[in-house]
Every structure is written in C-alpha cells, then in structure tokens.
Short mmCIF file of C-alpha atoms and ligand atoms in Angstrom, two decimals:
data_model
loop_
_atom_site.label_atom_id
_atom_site.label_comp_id
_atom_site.label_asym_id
_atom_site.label_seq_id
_atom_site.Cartn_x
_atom_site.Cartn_y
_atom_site.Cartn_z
CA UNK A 1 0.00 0.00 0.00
CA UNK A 2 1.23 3.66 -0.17
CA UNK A 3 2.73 5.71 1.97
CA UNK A 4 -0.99 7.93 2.40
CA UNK A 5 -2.74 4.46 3.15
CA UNK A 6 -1.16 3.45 5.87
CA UNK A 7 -2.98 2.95 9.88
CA UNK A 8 -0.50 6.33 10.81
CA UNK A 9 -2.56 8.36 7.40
CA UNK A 10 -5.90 6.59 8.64
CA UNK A 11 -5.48 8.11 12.24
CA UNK A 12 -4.42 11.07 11.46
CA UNK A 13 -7.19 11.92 9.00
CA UNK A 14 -9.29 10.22 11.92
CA UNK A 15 -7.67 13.06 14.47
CA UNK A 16 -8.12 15.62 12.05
CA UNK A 17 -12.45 14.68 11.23
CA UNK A 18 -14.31 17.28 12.51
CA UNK A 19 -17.05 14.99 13.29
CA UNK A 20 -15.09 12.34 15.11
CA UNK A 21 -16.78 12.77 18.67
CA UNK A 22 -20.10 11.63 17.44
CA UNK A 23 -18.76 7.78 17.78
CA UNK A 24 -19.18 8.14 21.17
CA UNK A 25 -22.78 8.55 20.92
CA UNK A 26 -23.28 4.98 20.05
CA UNK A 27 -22.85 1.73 21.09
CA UNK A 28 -20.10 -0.57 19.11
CA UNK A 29 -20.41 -3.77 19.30
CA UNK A 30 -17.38 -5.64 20.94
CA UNK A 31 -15.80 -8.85 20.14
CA UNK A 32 -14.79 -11.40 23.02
CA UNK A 33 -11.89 -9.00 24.14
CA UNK A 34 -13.68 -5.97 23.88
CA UNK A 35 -12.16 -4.28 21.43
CA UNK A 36 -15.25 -2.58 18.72
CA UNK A 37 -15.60 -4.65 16.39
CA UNK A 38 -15.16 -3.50 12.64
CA UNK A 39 -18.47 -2.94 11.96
CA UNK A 40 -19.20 -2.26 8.54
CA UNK A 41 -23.20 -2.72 8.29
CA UNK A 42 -24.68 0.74 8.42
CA UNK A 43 -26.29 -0.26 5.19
CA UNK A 44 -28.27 -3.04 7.02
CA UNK A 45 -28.93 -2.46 10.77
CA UNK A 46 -26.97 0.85 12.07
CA UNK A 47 -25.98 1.18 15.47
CA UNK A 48 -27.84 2.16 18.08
CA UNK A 49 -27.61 5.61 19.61
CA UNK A 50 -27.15 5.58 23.43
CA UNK A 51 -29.96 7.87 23.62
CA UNK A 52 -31.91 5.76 22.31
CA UNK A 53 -32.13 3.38 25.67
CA UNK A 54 -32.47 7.03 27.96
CA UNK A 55 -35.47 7.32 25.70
CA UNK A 56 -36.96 4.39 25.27
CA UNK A 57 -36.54 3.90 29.13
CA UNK A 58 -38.86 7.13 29.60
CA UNK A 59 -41.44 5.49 27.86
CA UNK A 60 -41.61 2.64 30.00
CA UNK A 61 -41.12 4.87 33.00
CA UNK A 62 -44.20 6.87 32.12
CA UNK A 63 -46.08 3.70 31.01
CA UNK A 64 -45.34 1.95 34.48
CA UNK A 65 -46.01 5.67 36.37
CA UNK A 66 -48.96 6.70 34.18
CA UNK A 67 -50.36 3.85 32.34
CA UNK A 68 -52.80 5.40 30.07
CA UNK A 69 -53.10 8.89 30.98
CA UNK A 70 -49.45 8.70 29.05
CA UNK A 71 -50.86 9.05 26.07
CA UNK A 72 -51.62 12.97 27.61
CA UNK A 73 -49.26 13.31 30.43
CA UNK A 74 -46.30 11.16 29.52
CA UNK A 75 -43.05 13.42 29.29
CA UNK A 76 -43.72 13.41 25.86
CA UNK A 77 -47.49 12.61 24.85
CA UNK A 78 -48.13 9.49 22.76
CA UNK A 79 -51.46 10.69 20.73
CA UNK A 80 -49.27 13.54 19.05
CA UNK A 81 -45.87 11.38 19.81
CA UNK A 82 -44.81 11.32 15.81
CA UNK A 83 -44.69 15.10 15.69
CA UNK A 84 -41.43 14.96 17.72
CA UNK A 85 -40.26 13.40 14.47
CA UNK A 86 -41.48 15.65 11.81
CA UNK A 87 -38.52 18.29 11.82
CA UNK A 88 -35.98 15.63 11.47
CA UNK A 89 -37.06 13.78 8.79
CA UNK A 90 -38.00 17.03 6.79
CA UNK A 91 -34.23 17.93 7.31
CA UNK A 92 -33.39 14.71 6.15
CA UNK A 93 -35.80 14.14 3.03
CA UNK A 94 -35.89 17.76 2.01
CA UNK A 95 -39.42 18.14 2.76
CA UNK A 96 -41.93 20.36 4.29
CA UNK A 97 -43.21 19.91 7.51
CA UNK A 98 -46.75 18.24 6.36
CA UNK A 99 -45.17 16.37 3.71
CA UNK A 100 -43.59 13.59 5.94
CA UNK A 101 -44.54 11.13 8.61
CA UNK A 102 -43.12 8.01 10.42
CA UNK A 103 -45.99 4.94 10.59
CA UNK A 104 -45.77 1.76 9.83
CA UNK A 105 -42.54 0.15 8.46
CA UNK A 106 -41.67 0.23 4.82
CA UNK A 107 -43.11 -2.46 2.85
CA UNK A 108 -46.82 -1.52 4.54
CA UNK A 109 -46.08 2.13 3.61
CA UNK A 110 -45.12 1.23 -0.01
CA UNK A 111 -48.39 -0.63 -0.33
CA UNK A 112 -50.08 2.57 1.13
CA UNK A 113 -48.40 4.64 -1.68
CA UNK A 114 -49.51 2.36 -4.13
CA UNK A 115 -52.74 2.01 -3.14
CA UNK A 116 -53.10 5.93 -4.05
CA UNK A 117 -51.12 6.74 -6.45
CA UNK A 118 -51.16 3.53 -8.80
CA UNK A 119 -54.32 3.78 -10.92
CA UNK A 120 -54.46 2.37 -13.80
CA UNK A 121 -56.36 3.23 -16.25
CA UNK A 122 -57.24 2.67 -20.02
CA UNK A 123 -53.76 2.18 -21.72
CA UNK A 124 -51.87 3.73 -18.77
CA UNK A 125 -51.24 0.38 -16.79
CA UNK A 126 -47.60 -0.25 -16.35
CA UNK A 127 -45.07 0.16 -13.39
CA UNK A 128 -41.51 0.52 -14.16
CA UNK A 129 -38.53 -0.23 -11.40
CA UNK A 130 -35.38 -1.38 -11.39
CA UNK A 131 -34.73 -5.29 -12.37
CA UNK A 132 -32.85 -6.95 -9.23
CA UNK A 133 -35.30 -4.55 -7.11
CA UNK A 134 -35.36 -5.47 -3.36
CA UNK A 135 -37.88 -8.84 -3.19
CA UNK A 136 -40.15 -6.68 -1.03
CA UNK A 137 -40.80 -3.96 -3.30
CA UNK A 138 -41.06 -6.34 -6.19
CA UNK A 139 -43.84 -8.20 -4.40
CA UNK A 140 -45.55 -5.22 -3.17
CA UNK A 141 -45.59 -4.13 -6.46
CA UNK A 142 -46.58 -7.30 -8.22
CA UNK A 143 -49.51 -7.90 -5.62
CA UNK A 144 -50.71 -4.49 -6.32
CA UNK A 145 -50.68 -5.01 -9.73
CA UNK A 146 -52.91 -8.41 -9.67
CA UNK A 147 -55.49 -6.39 -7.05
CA UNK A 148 -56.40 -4.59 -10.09
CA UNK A 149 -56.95 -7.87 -12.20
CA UNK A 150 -54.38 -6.87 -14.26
CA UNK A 151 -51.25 -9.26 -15.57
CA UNK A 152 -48.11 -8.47 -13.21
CA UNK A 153 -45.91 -10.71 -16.16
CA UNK A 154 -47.32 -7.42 -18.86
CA UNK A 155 -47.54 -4.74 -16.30
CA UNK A 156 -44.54 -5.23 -14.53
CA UNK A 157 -41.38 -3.73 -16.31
CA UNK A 158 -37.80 -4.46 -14.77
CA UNK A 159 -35.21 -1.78 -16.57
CA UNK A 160 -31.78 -4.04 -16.18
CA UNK A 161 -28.38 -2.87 -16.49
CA UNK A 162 -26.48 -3.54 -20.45
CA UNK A 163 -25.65 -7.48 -20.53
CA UNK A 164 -22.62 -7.98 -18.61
CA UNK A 165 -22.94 -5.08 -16.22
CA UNK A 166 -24.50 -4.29 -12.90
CA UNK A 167 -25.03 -0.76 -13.42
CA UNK A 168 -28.19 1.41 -14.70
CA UNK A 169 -27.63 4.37 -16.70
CA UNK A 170 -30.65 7.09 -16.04
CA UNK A 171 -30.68 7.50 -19.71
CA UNK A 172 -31.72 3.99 -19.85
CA UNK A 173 -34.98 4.84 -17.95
CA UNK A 174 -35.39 8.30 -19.58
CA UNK A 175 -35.07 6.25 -23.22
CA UNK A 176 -37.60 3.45 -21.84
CA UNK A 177 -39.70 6.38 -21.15
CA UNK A 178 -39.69 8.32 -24.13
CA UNK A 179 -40.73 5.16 -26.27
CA UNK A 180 -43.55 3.57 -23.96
CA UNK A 181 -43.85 6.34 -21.40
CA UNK A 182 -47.91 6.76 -22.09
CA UNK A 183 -48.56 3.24 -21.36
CA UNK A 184 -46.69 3.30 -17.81
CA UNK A 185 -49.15 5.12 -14.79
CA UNK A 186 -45.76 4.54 -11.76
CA UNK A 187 -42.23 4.63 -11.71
CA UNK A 188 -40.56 3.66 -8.36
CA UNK A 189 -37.31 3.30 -8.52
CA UNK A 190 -34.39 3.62 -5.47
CA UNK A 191 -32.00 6.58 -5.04
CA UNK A 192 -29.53 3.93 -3.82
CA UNK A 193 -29.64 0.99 -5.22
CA UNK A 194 -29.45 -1.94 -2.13
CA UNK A 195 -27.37 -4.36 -4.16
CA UNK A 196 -24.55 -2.12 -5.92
CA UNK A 197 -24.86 0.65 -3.72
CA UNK A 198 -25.46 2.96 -7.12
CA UNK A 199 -27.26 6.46 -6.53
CA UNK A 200 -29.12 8.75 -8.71
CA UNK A 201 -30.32 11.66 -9.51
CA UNK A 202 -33.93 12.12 -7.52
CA UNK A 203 -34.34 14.79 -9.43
CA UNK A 204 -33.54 13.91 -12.73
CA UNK A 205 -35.72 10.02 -12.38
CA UNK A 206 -38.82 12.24 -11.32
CA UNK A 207 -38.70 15.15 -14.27
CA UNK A 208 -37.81 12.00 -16.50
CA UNK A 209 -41.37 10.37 -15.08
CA UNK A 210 -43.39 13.59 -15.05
CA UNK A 211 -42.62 14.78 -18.51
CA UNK A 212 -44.13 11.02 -19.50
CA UNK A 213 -47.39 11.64 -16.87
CA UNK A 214 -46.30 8.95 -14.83
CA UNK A 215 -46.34 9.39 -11.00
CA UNK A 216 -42.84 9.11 -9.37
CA UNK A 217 -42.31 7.52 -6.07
CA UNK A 218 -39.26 6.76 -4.59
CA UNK A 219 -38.24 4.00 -1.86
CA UNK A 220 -35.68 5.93 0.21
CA UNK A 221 -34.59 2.30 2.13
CA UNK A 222 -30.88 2.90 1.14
CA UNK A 223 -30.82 6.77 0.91
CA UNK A 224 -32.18 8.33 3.51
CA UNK A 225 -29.47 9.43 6.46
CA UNK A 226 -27.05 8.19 3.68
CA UNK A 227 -26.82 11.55 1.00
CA UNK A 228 -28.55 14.41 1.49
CA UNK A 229 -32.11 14.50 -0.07
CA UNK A 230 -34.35 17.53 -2.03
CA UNK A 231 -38.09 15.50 -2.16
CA UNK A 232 -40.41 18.61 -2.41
CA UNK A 233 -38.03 20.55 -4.45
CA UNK A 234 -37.50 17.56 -6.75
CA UNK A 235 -40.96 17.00 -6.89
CA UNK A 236 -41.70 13.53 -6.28
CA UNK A 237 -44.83 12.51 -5.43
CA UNK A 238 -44.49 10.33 -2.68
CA UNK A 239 -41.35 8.30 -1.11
CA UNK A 240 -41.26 5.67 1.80
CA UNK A 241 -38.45 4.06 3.94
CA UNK A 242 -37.54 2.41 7.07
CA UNK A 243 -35.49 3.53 9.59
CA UNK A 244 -32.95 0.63 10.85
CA UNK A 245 -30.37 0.99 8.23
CA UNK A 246 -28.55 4.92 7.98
CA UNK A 247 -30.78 6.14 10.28
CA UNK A 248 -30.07 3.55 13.22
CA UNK A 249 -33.41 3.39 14.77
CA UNK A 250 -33.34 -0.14 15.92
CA UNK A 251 -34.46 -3.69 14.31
CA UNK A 252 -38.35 -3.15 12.75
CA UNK A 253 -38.46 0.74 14.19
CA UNK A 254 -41.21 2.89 12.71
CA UNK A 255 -40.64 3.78 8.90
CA UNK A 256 -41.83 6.83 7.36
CA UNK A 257 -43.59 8.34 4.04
CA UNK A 258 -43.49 11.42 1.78
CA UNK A 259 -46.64 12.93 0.33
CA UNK A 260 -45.58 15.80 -2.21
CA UNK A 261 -47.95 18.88 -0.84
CA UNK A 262 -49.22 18.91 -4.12
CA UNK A 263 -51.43 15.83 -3.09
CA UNK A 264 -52.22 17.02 0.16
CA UNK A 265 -52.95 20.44 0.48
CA UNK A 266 -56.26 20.84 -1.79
CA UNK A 267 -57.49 17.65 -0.28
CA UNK A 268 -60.99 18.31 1.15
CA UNK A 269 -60.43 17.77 4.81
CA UNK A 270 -64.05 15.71 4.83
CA UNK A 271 -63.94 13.75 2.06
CA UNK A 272 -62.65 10.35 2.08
CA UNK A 273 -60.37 10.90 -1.67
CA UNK A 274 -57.01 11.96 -3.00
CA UNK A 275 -56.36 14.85 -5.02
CA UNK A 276 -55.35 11.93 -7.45
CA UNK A 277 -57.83 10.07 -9.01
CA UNK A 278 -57.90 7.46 -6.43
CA UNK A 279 -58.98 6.64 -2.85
CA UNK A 280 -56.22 6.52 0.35
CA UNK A 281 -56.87 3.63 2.77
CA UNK A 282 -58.39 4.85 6.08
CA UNK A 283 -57.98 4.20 9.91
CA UNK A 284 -58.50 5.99 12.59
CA UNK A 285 -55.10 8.26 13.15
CA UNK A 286 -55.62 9.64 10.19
CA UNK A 287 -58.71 11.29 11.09
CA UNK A 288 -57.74 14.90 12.04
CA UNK A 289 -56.52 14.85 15.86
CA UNK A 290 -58.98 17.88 17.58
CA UNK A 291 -62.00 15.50 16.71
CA UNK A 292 -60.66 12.41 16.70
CA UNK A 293 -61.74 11.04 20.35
CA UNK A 294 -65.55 11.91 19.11
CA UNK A 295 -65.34 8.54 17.78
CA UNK A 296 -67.78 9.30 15.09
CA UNK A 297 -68.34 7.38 12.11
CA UNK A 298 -67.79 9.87 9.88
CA UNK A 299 -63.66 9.73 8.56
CA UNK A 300 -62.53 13.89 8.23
CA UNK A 301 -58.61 13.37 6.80
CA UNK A 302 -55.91 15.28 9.27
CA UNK A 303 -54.25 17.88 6.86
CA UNK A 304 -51.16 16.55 4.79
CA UNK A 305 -49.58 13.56 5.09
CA UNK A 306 -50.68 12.79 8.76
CA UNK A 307 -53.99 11.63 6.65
CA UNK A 308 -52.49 8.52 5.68
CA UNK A 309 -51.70 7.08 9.31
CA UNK A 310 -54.20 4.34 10.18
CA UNK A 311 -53.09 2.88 13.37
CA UNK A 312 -51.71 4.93 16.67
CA UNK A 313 -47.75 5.02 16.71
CA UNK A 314 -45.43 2.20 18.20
CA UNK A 315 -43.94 4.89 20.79
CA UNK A 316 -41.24 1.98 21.83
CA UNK A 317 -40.32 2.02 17.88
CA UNK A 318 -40.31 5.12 17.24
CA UNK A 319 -38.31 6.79 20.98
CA UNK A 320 -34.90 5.46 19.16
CA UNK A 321 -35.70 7.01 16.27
CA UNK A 322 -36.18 10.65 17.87
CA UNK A 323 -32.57 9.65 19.44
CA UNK A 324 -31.05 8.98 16.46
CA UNK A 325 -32.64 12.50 14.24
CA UNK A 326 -31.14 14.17 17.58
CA UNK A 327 -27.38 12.84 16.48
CA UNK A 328 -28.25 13.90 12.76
CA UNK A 329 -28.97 17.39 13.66
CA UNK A 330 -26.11 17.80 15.80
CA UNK A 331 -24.49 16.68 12.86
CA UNK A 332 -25.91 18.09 9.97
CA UNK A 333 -26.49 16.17 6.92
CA UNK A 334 -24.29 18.18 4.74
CA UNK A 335 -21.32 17.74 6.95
CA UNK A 336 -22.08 13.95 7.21
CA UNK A 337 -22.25 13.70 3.54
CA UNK A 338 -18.47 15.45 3.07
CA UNK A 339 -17.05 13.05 5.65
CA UNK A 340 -18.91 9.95 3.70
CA UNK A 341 -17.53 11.20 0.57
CA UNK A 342 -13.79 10.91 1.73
CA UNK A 343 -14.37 8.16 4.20
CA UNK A 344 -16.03 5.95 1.30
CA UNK A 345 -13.50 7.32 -1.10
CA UNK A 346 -10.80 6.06 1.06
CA UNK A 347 -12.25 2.80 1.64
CA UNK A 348 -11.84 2.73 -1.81
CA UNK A 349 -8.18 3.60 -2.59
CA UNK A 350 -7.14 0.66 0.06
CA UNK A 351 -8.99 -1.70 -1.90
CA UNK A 352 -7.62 -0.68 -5.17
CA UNK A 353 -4.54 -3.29 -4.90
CA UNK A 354 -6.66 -6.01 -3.93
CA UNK A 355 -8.19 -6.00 -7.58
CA UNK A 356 -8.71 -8.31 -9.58
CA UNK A 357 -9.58 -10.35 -6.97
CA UNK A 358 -12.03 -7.82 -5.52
CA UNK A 359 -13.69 -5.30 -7.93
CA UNK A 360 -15.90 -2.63 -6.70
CA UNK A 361 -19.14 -2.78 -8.42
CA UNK A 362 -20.39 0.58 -7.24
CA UNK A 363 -19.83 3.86 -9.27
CA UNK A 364 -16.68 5.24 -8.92
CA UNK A 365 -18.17 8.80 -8.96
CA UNK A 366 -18.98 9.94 -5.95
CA UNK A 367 -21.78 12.16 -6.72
CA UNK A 368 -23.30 8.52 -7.83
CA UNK A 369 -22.61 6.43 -4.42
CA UNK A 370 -23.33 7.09 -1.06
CA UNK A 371 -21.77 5.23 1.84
CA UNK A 372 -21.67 1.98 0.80
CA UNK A 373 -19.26 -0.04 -1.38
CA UNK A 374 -20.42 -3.55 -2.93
CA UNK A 375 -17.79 -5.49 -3.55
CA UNK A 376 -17.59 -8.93 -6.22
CA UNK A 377 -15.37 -11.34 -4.90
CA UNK A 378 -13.78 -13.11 -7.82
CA UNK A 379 -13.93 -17.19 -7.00
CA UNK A 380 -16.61 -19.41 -7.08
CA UNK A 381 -19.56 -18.71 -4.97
CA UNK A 382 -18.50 -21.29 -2.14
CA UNK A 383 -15.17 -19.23 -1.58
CA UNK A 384 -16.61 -16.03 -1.83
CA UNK A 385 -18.66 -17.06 0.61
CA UNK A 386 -15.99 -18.21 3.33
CA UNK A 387 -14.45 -15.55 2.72
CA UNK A 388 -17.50 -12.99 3.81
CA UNK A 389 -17.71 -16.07 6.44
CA UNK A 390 -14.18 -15.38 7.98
CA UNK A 391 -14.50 -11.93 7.72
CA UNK A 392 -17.37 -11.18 10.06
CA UNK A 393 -16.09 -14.19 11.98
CA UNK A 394 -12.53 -11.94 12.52
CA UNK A 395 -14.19 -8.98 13.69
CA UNK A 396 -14.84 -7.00 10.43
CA UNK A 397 -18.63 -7.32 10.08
CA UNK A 398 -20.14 -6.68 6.69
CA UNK A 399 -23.04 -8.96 4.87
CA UNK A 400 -23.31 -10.66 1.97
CA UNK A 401 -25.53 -10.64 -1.45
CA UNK A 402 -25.35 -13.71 -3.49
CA UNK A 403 -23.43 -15.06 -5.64
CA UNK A 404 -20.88 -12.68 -4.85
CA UNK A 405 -21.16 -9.65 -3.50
CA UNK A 406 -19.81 -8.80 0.13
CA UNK A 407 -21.28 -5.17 0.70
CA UNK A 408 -19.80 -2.69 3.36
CA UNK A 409 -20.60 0.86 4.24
CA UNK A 410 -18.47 3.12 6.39
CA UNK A 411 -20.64 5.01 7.88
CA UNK A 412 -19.59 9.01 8.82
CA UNK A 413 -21.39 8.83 12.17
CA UNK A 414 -19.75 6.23 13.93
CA UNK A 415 -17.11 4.96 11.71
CA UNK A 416 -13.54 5.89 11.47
CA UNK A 417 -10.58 5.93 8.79
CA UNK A 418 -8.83 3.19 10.92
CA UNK A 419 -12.13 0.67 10.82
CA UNK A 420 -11.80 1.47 6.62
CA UNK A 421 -8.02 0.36 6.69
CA UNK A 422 -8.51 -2.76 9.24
CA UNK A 423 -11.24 -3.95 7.05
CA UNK A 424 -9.20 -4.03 3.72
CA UNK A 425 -5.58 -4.92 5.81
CA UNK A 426 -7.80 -8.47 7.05
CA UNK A 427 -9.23 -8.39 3.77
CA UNK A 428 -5.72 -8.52 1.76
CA UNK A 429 -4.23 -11.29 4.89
CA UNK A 430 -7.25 -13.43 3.95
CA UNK A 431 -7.02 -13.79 0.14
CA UNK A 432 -3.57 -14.52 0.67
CA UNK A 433 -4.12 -17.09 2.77
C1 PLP B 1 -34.99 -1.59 -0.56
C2 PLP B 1 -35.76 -2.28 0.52
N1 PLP B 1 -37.08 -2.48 0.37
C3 PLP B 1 -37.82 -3.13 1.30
C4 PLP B 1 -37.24 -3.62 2.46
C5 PLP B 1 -38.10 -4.32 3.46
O1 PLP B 1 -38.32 -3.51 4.57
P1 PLP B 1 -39.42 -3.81 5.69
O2 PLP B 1 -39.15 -5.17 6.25
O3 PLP B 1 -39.17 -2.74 6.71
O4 PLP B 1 -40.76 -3.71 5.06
C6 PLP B 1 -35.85 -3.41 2.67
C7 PLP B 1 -35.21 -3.94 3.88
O5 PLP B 1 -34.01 -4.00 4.03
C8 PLP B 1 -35.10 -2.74 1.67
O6 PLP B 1 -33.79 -2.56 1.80
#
C-alpha cells in the first residue's frame, strides 16, 4: 500500500475529522476482548444511539407511572408522539413539515403509496422499477398489480443494467420512457440501489417520469441518512423508507412516508379521496386529531400527510428514532455527507490493490454512491462465501448478497478511517491465505 494508506494516514485523518466525537454517541459492538468490532453494516442495521435506551426507558417509566393517561401526560405525549419526528425527517428528506410522517414500516407504507397513487387506467397500466429490485418492493408491487386484475408478467417492467454489467444508466430509464412512457401510470425506482450501492439523480428520475405523466415515487430504504435528499423541491410525489439501516433506529423501528404537498394540500379535509384520481386507505389516526376522540363514524382526513396514518404510533419504535434524528442534527447532513464522501473514497483507494480479486461494483463517482461499497469477490460462490464467512467471523462485520457480493458501508457517524483500513488490511491477509 502507499505511503498515504497506511494505519499512521488513517489516524491522522481520523484526528483531524471534525465529526469524530459523534462515535461516542453509540454503542459498538465488541468482540470477546472488547475491542469494537469493525463494523461495517450501516447499510443493514446501524448502530444504536445511546440515547436511544435514555429514551426508550422514559417510555416505559411513564407507562409503568402513568399507564394510560401517558398518552396525555407522559413526558412526551403518545397521541401527538410522531410530531417529535417531523422536523428531522423534513431535514433529512428535504421536505416540508406536512409532507412527511413516520408509521408503519416500509413495505406496509409502499403498499399505502400504491394504493393511491397507482391507478391504472385505459392504456396507462404499467409500473416501471429497477430489475434486481429489493424482493419486497417487487412483491408489493406485483400484488398491487394483480389487485387490479391486471397481468403483473405485462404490467410489470424491470429496466436491467447492459448485458454484462451491474449498473443502470438514467438514460436507460429516460429512453424506456420516451418510447412507452404513455402506457406506464408509476415509476418507483431507489435513489440507492441496495445491491450495488449505485445512486441517482432524484431529481432527474422524477422530471424523466413527469414529462411522461407517470407518477414518481421513490423507496428511500438505502438513501435516507445516507446523502442528502431535495423530495419537495424535486418533486416527487411520494417516497417511503424504514429507519434501521442509515438512520439507526433499531431492528423493525417505525418507517416513514413522503406525500408531495401537491397531493395534500387541496385535499378536502371531509372527504374520504385523493387529489389523485384514487382513494387513500383509512384508519382511525388519520382522522384529524382535535376530533378524533368523538369517535364518530364519519372519517374527516388530518391535513397533509398525517392523513395517511391508520393505526396509533409504536412509541417503543419510534423513541430510538427521535434519538437517532437528535445525532443527525447535531451533525448536519451536509457535513455527514463530506465526511462519507472521503471516508467511502478512502475505503476505496485501500482496496484498489486487492483488484482483480475484488472489484468494486459501485460507481466510482462519488456524486453517484453514497456510503456503501459492494464489492464482487472473484472465486466461485462457495469461496466467496468463506471468505465474507471469515470476515465477520474476525471482527470485520459486513453482509453478503449472493453469488458474490460482500457489501460494506463506512458510515460518517460512527465509523472511522482506521475501521476502513482494518477492514481491507484483514481483507488482503485473507485472500492470501
Ligand atoms: C430496498 C428495501 N425495500 C424493502 C425492504 C423491506 O423492509 P421492511 O421489512 O421494513 O418492510 C428493505 C429492507 O431491508 C429494503 O432494503
């Protein structure tokens, strides 16, 4: 390796980060020393705030002191509990205030979506995504498809990458769209990819699906708390996520969902229908909050987005979350992002000797990648796989795609220059071996 690769460069640029006290605000998992383990999985299940028990702990507290007069007197009331949320996940998605809500987790939110915003009609019947999509989305999408009584094998079309690569280029879907774009009524499609860690342009995949009349929606799984996101500026018209991954809320926490204002604000506040042509599914916490406790049969939507809740919040869920949007605005998003950028981009210079044998399958640009690197181990699947296998088992925890892909994600919050280096120094030992 060069000299500027070395564990003396990776500390120093790790005593130099401007954001390098923030790794104290979580908990790192320890190996049967205690030393942290490298852990590498931000991508998958981030860590978990230390806040995050303080808070969750209050809950319980007040639950135990109060039981259900919490849901009014707890330190922080449960009936309006998800507007504690609200600011931070605008900051994070680029939306206004209305526009965004955590409920639910993200596969029921993406059916939500799609239960409003697809609607097909006459030719207009088609929803595009990306082939290799995340199995969820694909069967969300599929299922929603065939509750219309329509053909997910004709109405379901997977853009793949040119034979040969793993990469989509956005003028792919832009060309797809100019020659069939009046027969497709959805686009959803991933600012990061899961698999090959590729990002794109929000903005660009929703003007490419508006100037066709096709709604855009985005599934934020792999972006959000990753790069910095724009949703009511770019327009979209809705987006969903969960919140385990980048924004270390804690296995199943409470997802969240965009509505573009556009949708919500000349809703009718009595009427039981979109501003699309289409209906939104209906429960009872999405019935404005002042008359909610009336109980009456009658549904009146809460303004915005808050109309699509339909169950009251998991407060246990969602307490980590508030912990964790705490850390991000201490933070800032745009100051994570510049750290990410160097932090991934120096992940990537230490693994540049180690190729052939391991080729980084995500964009080289960095304007088209956020944290995470996927990496194609070239052997047969069965020593790729002990590989990954020995890997995790020595401390240096990442996960694994099949056939071949181990995928790892500094992340700027809690990860450090040295955890980049002592993943790709265990890396090189290993191949050797
Ligand atoms: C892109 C994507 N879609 C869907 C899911 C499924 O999420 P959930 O189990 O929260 O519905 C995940 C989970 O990792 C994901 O990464």
């Amino acid at each position: 390796m060069s000299e500027a690769l070395t564990l003396e460069a990776a500390r120093a640029r790790d005593a130099h980060d401007p954001l390098r006290e923030f790794r104290a605000r979580f908990a790192l998992p320890v190996d049967a020393h205690g030393e942290p383990l490298t852990y590498l999985c931000g991508h998958s299940l981030g860590l978990m705030p230390l806040r995050a028990r303080e808070l969750v702990c209050e809950e319980l507290e007040d639950w135990a002191r109060l039981g259900v007069e919490g849901h009014e007197h707890a330190r922080r009331p449960w009936i309006p509990y998800h507007e504690n949320l609200t600011a931070g996940l605008a900051a994070l998605t680029g939306a206004r205030a209305g526009e965004v809500i955590a409920m639910n987790s993200l596969t029921v939110n993406l059916h939500l979506m799609l239960a409003s915003f697809y609607r097909p009609q006459g030719e207009r019947t088609r929803i595009l995504m990306e082939a290799g999509a995340f199995p969820s989305d694909r069967h969300a999408v599929t299922s929603q498809i065939a509750w219309w009584g329509l053909d997910p094998e004709a109405e379901l079309i997977e853009l793949a990458p040119r034979a040969g690569e793993d990469l989509i280029d956005t003028e792919a879907l832009e060309e797809y769209l100019e020659e069939h774009g009046e027969r497709v009524a959805l686009v959803l499609w991933p600012p990061v990819q899961y698999r090959t860690g590729q990002a794109f342009d929000a903005a660009r995949l929703v003007q490419a699906a508006h100037r066709h009349g096709c709604v855009a929606g985005l599934d934020l799984a792999h972006a959000i708390g990753n790069l910095p996101l724009a949703l009511h500026d770019a327009d979209a018209d809705f987006a969903v996520w969960c919140s385990y991954k980048y924004l270390n809320a804690g296995p199943g926490a409470i997802g969240g969902c965009f509505v573009h204002e556009r949708h919500t604000r000349s809703l009718p506040p009595t009427r039981h229908r979109g501003s699309l042509p289409g209906a939104r599914l209906a429960g009872w916490w999405g019935h404005e909050e002042p008359t909610r406790f009336r109980m009456e049969p009658q549904f009146r939507a809460a303004e915005g987005v808050a109309a699509w809740q339909l169950s009251n919040p998991p407060i246990l869920a969602a307490a980590p979350l508030l912990a964790s949007l705490e850390v991000f605005t201490a933070a800032g998003i745009g100051a994570l992002r510049q750290k990410s950028r160097a932090l991934t981009g120096f992940l990537e210079a230490c693994l540049a000797p180690l190729a052939p044998r391991v080729r980084v399958i995500t964009p080289a640009e960095p304007a088209e990648r956020g944290c995470q690197l996927s990496l194609r181990i070239g052997a047969d699947t069965a020593r790729a796989r002990a590989l990954f296998e020995t890997l995790n088992a020595r401390g240096a925890i990442c996960d694994w795609r099949s056939p071949d892909i181990i995928r790892v994600a500094p992340v700027p919050l809690y990860n450090r220059f040295e955890d980049a280096w002592r993943f790709t120094q265990l890396l090189a030992e290993l191949l050797q071996a």
